[in-house]
């Protein structure tokens, strides 16, 4: 009976706790003098049950007196001692009931205090009490939280976008997340996986654990300011141990921002700009697939270029410390078809820099040239292709002589044109400091035609020779176009490449003609054999002409000096001298005789 009353009392207390949570204005005196509770407390307490001791030889049960016989003597019985288990069970029942009753009374008291506080205390006092309690709770807890909202006023929060981009790369490490959000940007083939609202994920940075959660809440608009209905505000919350607070603010969050910036630079679409209307740039999307892996160039030369580029983009503080503009100049020179344009595209894809293709013939004056420079963005590449053929860049001494002899009108016209001095100021003068992290690339087929002032270090810091196709470049091209590492024709092809001059563009064109690898490589062998035959015949013909002229004594050739005599008919004559360089397997043809001009 007692156990049943205890169970009933327990159920009654739970019911009363649940009811009190909905009745916020219940009187404490009425609660403690509830009739049911009074009846329950007035119930009599059941006596302790009698403990029966089982019979045993040591504790015999007394028998009633039998007929015709005397009752055997018995020892006086001792009261039985209750077991420990029974005593503990009896002691727990009233203490458990007391605990439940105390908790219920405390909850009711708290609800009453809260109701009185809401009705009697001003809002300012309630806010002060709430902040005080929050401050006390924050001091007592070990966990701290940083909230990063999507917007700050009317502008977007860049830290929020950085966190979103960073956490998207960490989704794979948290595959236990039940809900994910998938979206796509401009590139429909690429999907972006991100967190869904309410999900959590953990990230570890230098041994410290940070727990992220995406939280959303609805905020109603202000009708006085023209605000409409409710809008959703999203925010990231990161929680961590309070001893990592300084690391979170000074190391972890800056690391996230830097990582997100690198991701954005790597994934952003590139553009190539061309100058139009004298001083304006017109962009178009750049989707050139060239990379350093697919570039037909010797490995050592490619690696030196990559190392120089990587060192350049990491030296912002270094350039500022030494007092120089943060820029780098490269000169690409060599025969046509050796991959100069492909190298420029590979540099742009490697650094994720936009390209500004400057056409000097479309620039009327040095002032327009300066305006074009100012219009360039940072992290960009300025390219001037075939600079020796674009405009006539005279040396500065010649410019000064012509200006001194010309009239004032002619001087004014000359000042309006692009000059070498203007180009040098554009590259290395004060106007070159109008931007940061820029690369300037000049290309030419004839390096010797350029003014030495344009080629000195500080303007063109690295000179890169783009030579003819080598055996290593051929293997890269064969792997690019036919995905092979070796073929039976490789020894013959490599031997022919060492004997003749062929550009990577010519080799690539032959390899692209047929999808059948055997047929494509056989065609390449035929091309190389034909080139070898033509080169041999040309050298033989030129040698015979030289011997014939030496025998007749008409002309005397000494190195590169030319006799200034004219022939009888005043016809332009010329000869070539062939020089073979065995170091880079390049044959250079130099003009020995100049044109004989009639007076």
PDB file of C-alpha atoms in Angstrom, residues 204-358:
ATOM      1  CA  UNK A 204      40.573  21.646 -36.545  1.00  0.00           C
ATOM      2  CA  UNK A 205      43.200  24.371 -36.850  1.00  0.00           C
ATOM      3  CA  UNK A 206      46.625  23.876 -35.238  1.00  0.00           C
ATOM      4  CA  UNK A 207      45.218  21.452 -32.667  1.00  0.00           C
ATOM      5  CA  UNK A 208      42.223  23.626 -31.685  1.00  0.00           C
ATOM      6  CA  UNK A 209      38.708  22.458 -32.528  1.00  0.00           C
ATOM      7  CA  UNK A 210      36.155  24.926 -33.897  1.00  0.00           C
ATOM      8  CA  UNK A 211      32.497  23.983 -34.322  1.00  0.00           C
ATOM      9  CA  UNK A 212      30.548  25.776 -37.053  1.00  0.00           C
ATOM     10  CA  UNK A 213      26.786  26.128 -37.320  1.00  0.00           C
ATOM     11  CA  UNK A 214      24.613  27.916 -39.884  1.00  0.00           C
ATOM     12  CA  UNK A 215      21.769  29.808 -38.185  1.00  0.00           C
ATOM     13  CA  UNK A 216      18.804  31.507 -39.834  1.00  0.00           C
ATOM     14  CA  UNK A 217      16.236  33.829 -38.328  1.00  0.00           C
ATOM     15  CA  UNK A 218      13.370  35.911 -39.664  1.00  0.00           C
ATOM     16  CA  UNK A 219      13.357  39.663 -39.062  1.00  0.00           C
ATOM     17  CA  UNK A 220      10.289  41.756 -39.787  1.00  0.00           C
ATOM     18  CA  UNK A 221      10.747  44.841 -41.916  1.00  0.00           C
ATOM     19  CA  UNK A 222      10.234  48.361 -40.620  1.00  0.00           C
ATOM     20  CA  UNK A 223       7.031  49.738 -42.180  1.00  0.00           C
ATOM     21  CA  UNK A 224       8.061  53.320 -41.380  1.00  0.00           C
ATOM     22  CA  UNK A 225      11.122  52.978 -43.613  1.00  0.00           C
ATOM     23  CA  UNK A 226       9.262  51.295 -46.416  1.00  0.00           C
ATOM     24  CA  UNK A 227      10.221  47.792 -45.304  1.00  0.00           C
ATOM     25  CA  UNK A 228       7.997  44.983 -46.449  1.00  0.00           C
ATOM     26  CA  UNK A 229       7.459  41.604 -44.884  1.00  0.00           C
ATOM     27  CA  UNK A 230       9.824  39.480 -42.896  1.00  0.00           C
ATOM     28  CA  UNK A 231      13.243  38.710 -44.333  1.00  0.00           C
ATOM     29  CA  UNK A 232      15.646  35.917 -43.530  1.00  0.00           C
ATOM     30  CA  UNK A 233      19.024  36.674 -42.008  1.00  0.00           C
ATOM     31  CA  UNK A 234      21.667  33.988 -42.164  1.00  0.00           C
ATOM     32  CA  UNK A 235      24.749  33.851 -39.996  1.00  0.00           C
ATOM     33  CA  UNK A 236      27.600  31.503 -39.170  1.00  0.00           C
ATOM     34  CA  UNK A 237      28.379  30.801 -35.542  1.00  0.00           C
ATOM     35  CA  UNK A 238      31.698  29.296 -34.525  1.00  0.00           C
ATOM     36  CA  UNK A 239      32.116  27.910 -30.992  1.00  0.00           C
ATOM     37  CA  UNK A 240      35.388  27.029 -29.322  1.00  0.00           C
ATOM     38  CA  UNK A 241      37.054  26.705 -25.960  1.00  0.00           C
ATOM     39  CA  UNK A 242      37.626  30.056 -24.329  1.00  0.00           C
ATOM     40  CA  UNK A 243      41.347  29.470 -24.108  1.00  0.00           C
ATOM     41  CA  UNK A 244      41.465  29.570 -27.944  1.00  0.00           C
ATOM     42  CA  UNK A 245      39.777  32.964 -28.242  1.00  0.00           C
ATOM     43  CA  UNK A 246      42.921  34.866 -29.179  1.00  0.00           C
ATOM     44  CA  UNK A 247      43.905  32.227 -31.703  1.00  0.00           C
ATOM     45  CA  UNK A 248      40.436  32.360 -33.265  1.00  0.00           C
ATOM     46  CA  UNK A 249      40.490  36.126 -33.742  1.00  0.00           C
ATOM     47  CA  UNK A 250      44.133  36.670 -34.716  1.00  0.00           C
ATOM     48  CA  UNK A 251      45.011  33.466 -36.560  1.00  0.00           C
ATOM     49  CA  UNK A 252      42.061  31.267 -37.497  1.00  0.00           C
ATOM     50  CA  UNK A 253      39.737  33.861 -39.047  1.00  0.00           C
ATOM     51  CA  UNK A 254      42.564  35.613 -41.005  1.00  0.00           C
ATOM     52  CA  UNK A 255      43.604  32.179 -42.265  1.00  0.00           C
ATOM     53  CA  UNK A 256      40.043  31.567 -43.502  1.00  0.00           C
ATOM     54  CA  UNK A 257      39.942  34.925 -45.305  1.00  0.00           C
ATOM     55  CA  UNK A 258      43.311  34.289 -46.999  1.00  0.00           C
ATOM     56  CA  UNK A 259      42.307  30.775 -48.025  1.00  0.00           C
ATOM     57  CA  UNK A 260      39.004  31.973 -49.464  1.00  0.00           C
ATOM     58  CA  UNK A 261      40.827  34.679 -51.438  1.00  0.00           C
ATOM     59  CA  UNK A 262      43.157  32.084 -52.941  1.00  0.00           C
ATOM     60  CA  UNK A 263      40.182  29.891 -53.843  1.00  0.00           C
ATOM     61  CA  UNK A 264      38.399  32.806 -55.477  1.00  0.00           C
ATOM     62  CA  UNK A 265      41.480  33.806 -57.470  1.00  0.00           C
ATOM     63  CA  UNK A 266      41.938  30.237 -58.637  1.00  0.00           C
ATOM     64  CA  UNK A 267      38.335  29.765 -59.725  1.00  0.00           C
ATOM     65  CA  UNK A 268      37.550  33.166 -61.178  1.00  0.00           C
ATOM     66  CA  UNK A 269      37.197  33.523 -64.941  1.00  0.00           C
ATOM     67  CA  UNK A 270      39.978  35.389 -66.744  1.00  0.00           C
ATOM     68  CA  UNK A 271      39.640  38.171 -69.294  1.00  0.00           C
ATOM     69  CA  UNK A 272      41.808  39.519 -72.066  1.00  0.00           C
ATOM     70  CA  UNK A 273      41.602  43.244 -72.796  1.00  0.00           C
ATOM     71  CA  UNK A 274      42.419  45.080 -76.020  1.00  0.00           C
ATOM     72  CA  UNK A 275      42.812  48.813 -76.411  1.00  0.00           C
ATOM     73  CA  UNK A 276      40.160  50.637 -78.420  1.00  0.00           C
ATOM     74  CA  UNK A 277      39.366  54.319 -78.937  1.00  0.00           C
ATOM     75  CA  UNK A 278      42.881  55.399 -78.045  1.00  0.00           C
ATOM     76  CA  UNK A 279      42.656  55.195 -74.253  1.00  0.00           C
ATOM     77  CA  UNK A 280      39.989  52.596 -73.393  1.00  0.00           C
ATOM     78  CA  UNK A 281      40.145  48.861 -72.755  1.00  0.00           C
ATOM     79  CA  UNK A 282      37.596  46.386 -74.106  1.00  0.00           C
ATOM     80  CA  UNK A 283      37.413  42.980 -72.341  1.00  0.00           C
ATOM     81  CA  UNK A 284      36.558  39.534 -73.621  1.00  0.00           C
ATOM     82  CA  UNK A 285      36.644  36.168 -71.863  1.00  0.00           C
ATOM     83  CA  UNK A 286      39.974  34.320 -71.855  1.00  0.00           C
ATOM     84  CA  UNK A 287      39.599  30.553 -72.110  1.00  0.00           C
ATOM     85  CA  UNK A 288      43.024  29.548 -73.370  1.00  0.00           C
ATOM     86  CA  UNK A 289      43.796  26.008 -72.111  1.00  0.00           C
ATOM     87  CA  UNK A 290      47.582  26.320 -72.133  1.00  0.00           C
ATOM     88  CA  UNK A 291      49.385  25.324 -68.928  1.00  0.00           C
ATOM     89  CA  UNK A 292      52.986  24.676 -67.985  1.00  0.00           C
ATOM     90  CA  UNK A 293      52.267  20.951 -68.039  1.00  0.00           C
ATOM     91  CA  UNK A 294      51.224  21.028 -71.697  1.00  0.00           C
ATOM     92  CA  UNK A 295      53.809  23.599 -72.810  1.00  0.00           C
ATOM     93  CA  UNK A 296      56.370  22.179 -75.254  1.00  0.00           C
ATOM     94  CA  UNK A 297      59.507  23.394 -73.500  1.00  0.00           C
ATOM     95  CA  UNK A 298      62.476  21.875 -71.730  1.00  0.00           C
ATOM     96  CA  UNK A 299      61.737  21.009 -68.120  1.00  0.00           C
ATOM     97  CA  UNK A 300      64.585  23.051 -66.620  1.00  0.00           C
ATOM     98  CA  UNK A 301      63.561  26.178 -68.490  1.00  0.00           C
ATOM     99  CA  UNK A 302      59.905  25.769 -67.500  1.00  0.00           C
ATOM    100  CA  UNK A 303      60.793  25.189 -63.866  1.00  0.00           C
ATOM    101  CA  UNK A 304      62.966  28.314 -63.753  1.00  0.00           C
ATOM    102  CA  UNK A 305      60.056  30.400 -65.073  1.00  0.00           C
ATOM    103  CA  UNK A 306      57.586  28.905 -62.589  1.00  0.00           C
ATOM    104  CA  UNK A 307      59.960  29.471 -59.674  1.00  0.00           C
ATOM    105  CA  UNK A 308      60.501  33.084 -60.701  1.00  0.00           C
ATOM    106  CA  UNK A 309      56.737  33.723 -60.940  1.00  0.00           C
ATOM    107  CA  UNK A 310      56.009  32.122 -57.570  1.00  0.00           C
ATOM    108  CA  UNK A 311      58.774  34.114 -55.939  1.00  0.00           C
ATOM    109  CA  UNK A 312      57.449  37.344 -57.469  1.00  0.00           C
ATOM    110  CA  UNK A 313      53.873  37.068 -56.157  1.00  0.00           C
ATOM    111  CA  UNK A 314      55.126  36.408 -52.603  1.00  0.00           C
ATOM    112  CA  UNK A 315      57.400  39.463 -52.407  1.00  0.00           C
ATOM    113  CA  UNK A 316      55.003  42.330 -51.825  1.00  0.00           C
ATOM    114  CA  UNK A 317      56.711  43.384 -48.582  1.00  0.00           C
ATOM    115  CA  UNK A 318      60.127  42.855 -50.150  1.00  0.00           C
ATOM    116  CA  UNK A 319      59.454  45.264 -53.051  1.00  0.00           C
ATOM    117  CA  UNK A 320      58.024  47.821 -50.637  1.00  0.00           C
ATOM    118  CA  UNK A 321      61.070  47.520 -48.384  1.00  0.00           C
ATOM    119  CA  UNK A 322      63.589  48.029 -51.203  1.00  0.00           C
ATOM    120  CA  UNK A 323      61.565  50.927 -52.683  1.00  0.00           C
ATOM    121  CA  UNK A 324      60.707  49.436 -56.073  1.00  0.00           C
ATOM    122  CA  UNK A 325      57.434  49.041 -57.933  1.00  0.00           C
ATOM    123  CA  UNK A 326      55.918  45.574 -57.536  1.00  0.00           C
ATOM    124  CA  UNK A 327      56.274  44.466 -61.160  1.00  0.00           C
ATOM    125  CA  UNK A 328      58.288  42.042 -63.246  1.00  0.00           C
ATOM    126  CA  UNK A 329      59.394  42.190 -66.887  1.00  0.00           C
ATOM    127  CA  UNK A 330      59.890  39.245 -69.273  1.00  0.00           C
ATOM    128  CA  UNK A 331      61.264  39.289 -72.812  1.00  0.00           C
ATOM    129  CA  UNK A 332      60.259  36.358 -75.022  1.00  0.00           C
ATOM    130  CA  UNK A 333      62.344  36.118 -78.171  1.00  0.00           C
ATOM    131  CA  UNK A 334      62.825  33.489 -80.837  1.00  0.00           C
ATOM    132  CA  UNK A 335      61.612  32.379 -84.274  1.00  0.00           C
ATOM    133  CA  UNK A 336      57.887  32.394 -85.082  1.00  0.00           C
ATOM    134  CA  UNK A 337      55.951  29.295 -84.014  1.00  0.00           C
ATOM    135  CA  UNK A 338      58.070  28.505 -80.961  1.00  0.00           C
ATOM    136  CA  UNK A 339      55.276  28.973 -78.396  1.00  0.00           C
ATOM    137  CA  UNK A 340      55.585  32.561 -77.175  1.00  0.00           C
ATOM    138  CA  UNK A 341      51.823  33.156 -77.104  1.00  0.00           C
ATOM    139  CA  UNK A 342      51.226  29.777 -75.439  1.00  0.00           C
ATOM    140  CA  UNK A 343      53.729  30.686 -72.729  1.00  0.00           C
ATOM    141  CA  UNK A 344      51.868  33.969 -72.040  1.00  0.00           C
ATOM    142  CA  UNK A 345      48.585  32.061 -71.668  1.00  0.00           C
ATOM    143  CA  UNK A 346      50.252  29.523 -69.373  1.00  0.00           C
ATOM    144  CA  UNK A 347      51.557  32.351 -67.156  1.00  0.00           C
ATOM    145  CA  UNK A 348      48.073  33.889 -66.979  1.00  0.00           C
ATOM    146  CA  UNK A 349      46.475  30.549 -66.049  1.00  0.00           C
ATOM    147  CA  UNK A 350      49.168  29.847 -63.471  1.00  0.00           C
ATOM    148  CA  UNK A 351      48.833  33.211 -61.705  1.00  0.00           C
ATOM    149  CA  UNK A 352      45.127  33.744 -62.536  1.00  0.00           C
ATOM    150  CA  UNK A 353      45.978  37.195 -63.930  1.00  0.00           C
ATOM    151  CA  UNK A 354      44.034  39.051 -66.615  1.00  0.00           C
ATOM    152  CA  UNK A 355      45.844  39.909 -69.857  1.00  0.00           C
ATOM    153  CA  UNK A 356      46.004  43.398 -71.370  1.00  0.00           C
ATOM    154  CA  UNK A 357      47.060  43.086 -75.010  1.00  0.00           C
ATOM    155  CA  UNK A 358      48.462  46.489 -75.958  1.00  0.00           C
TER     156      UNK A 358
END
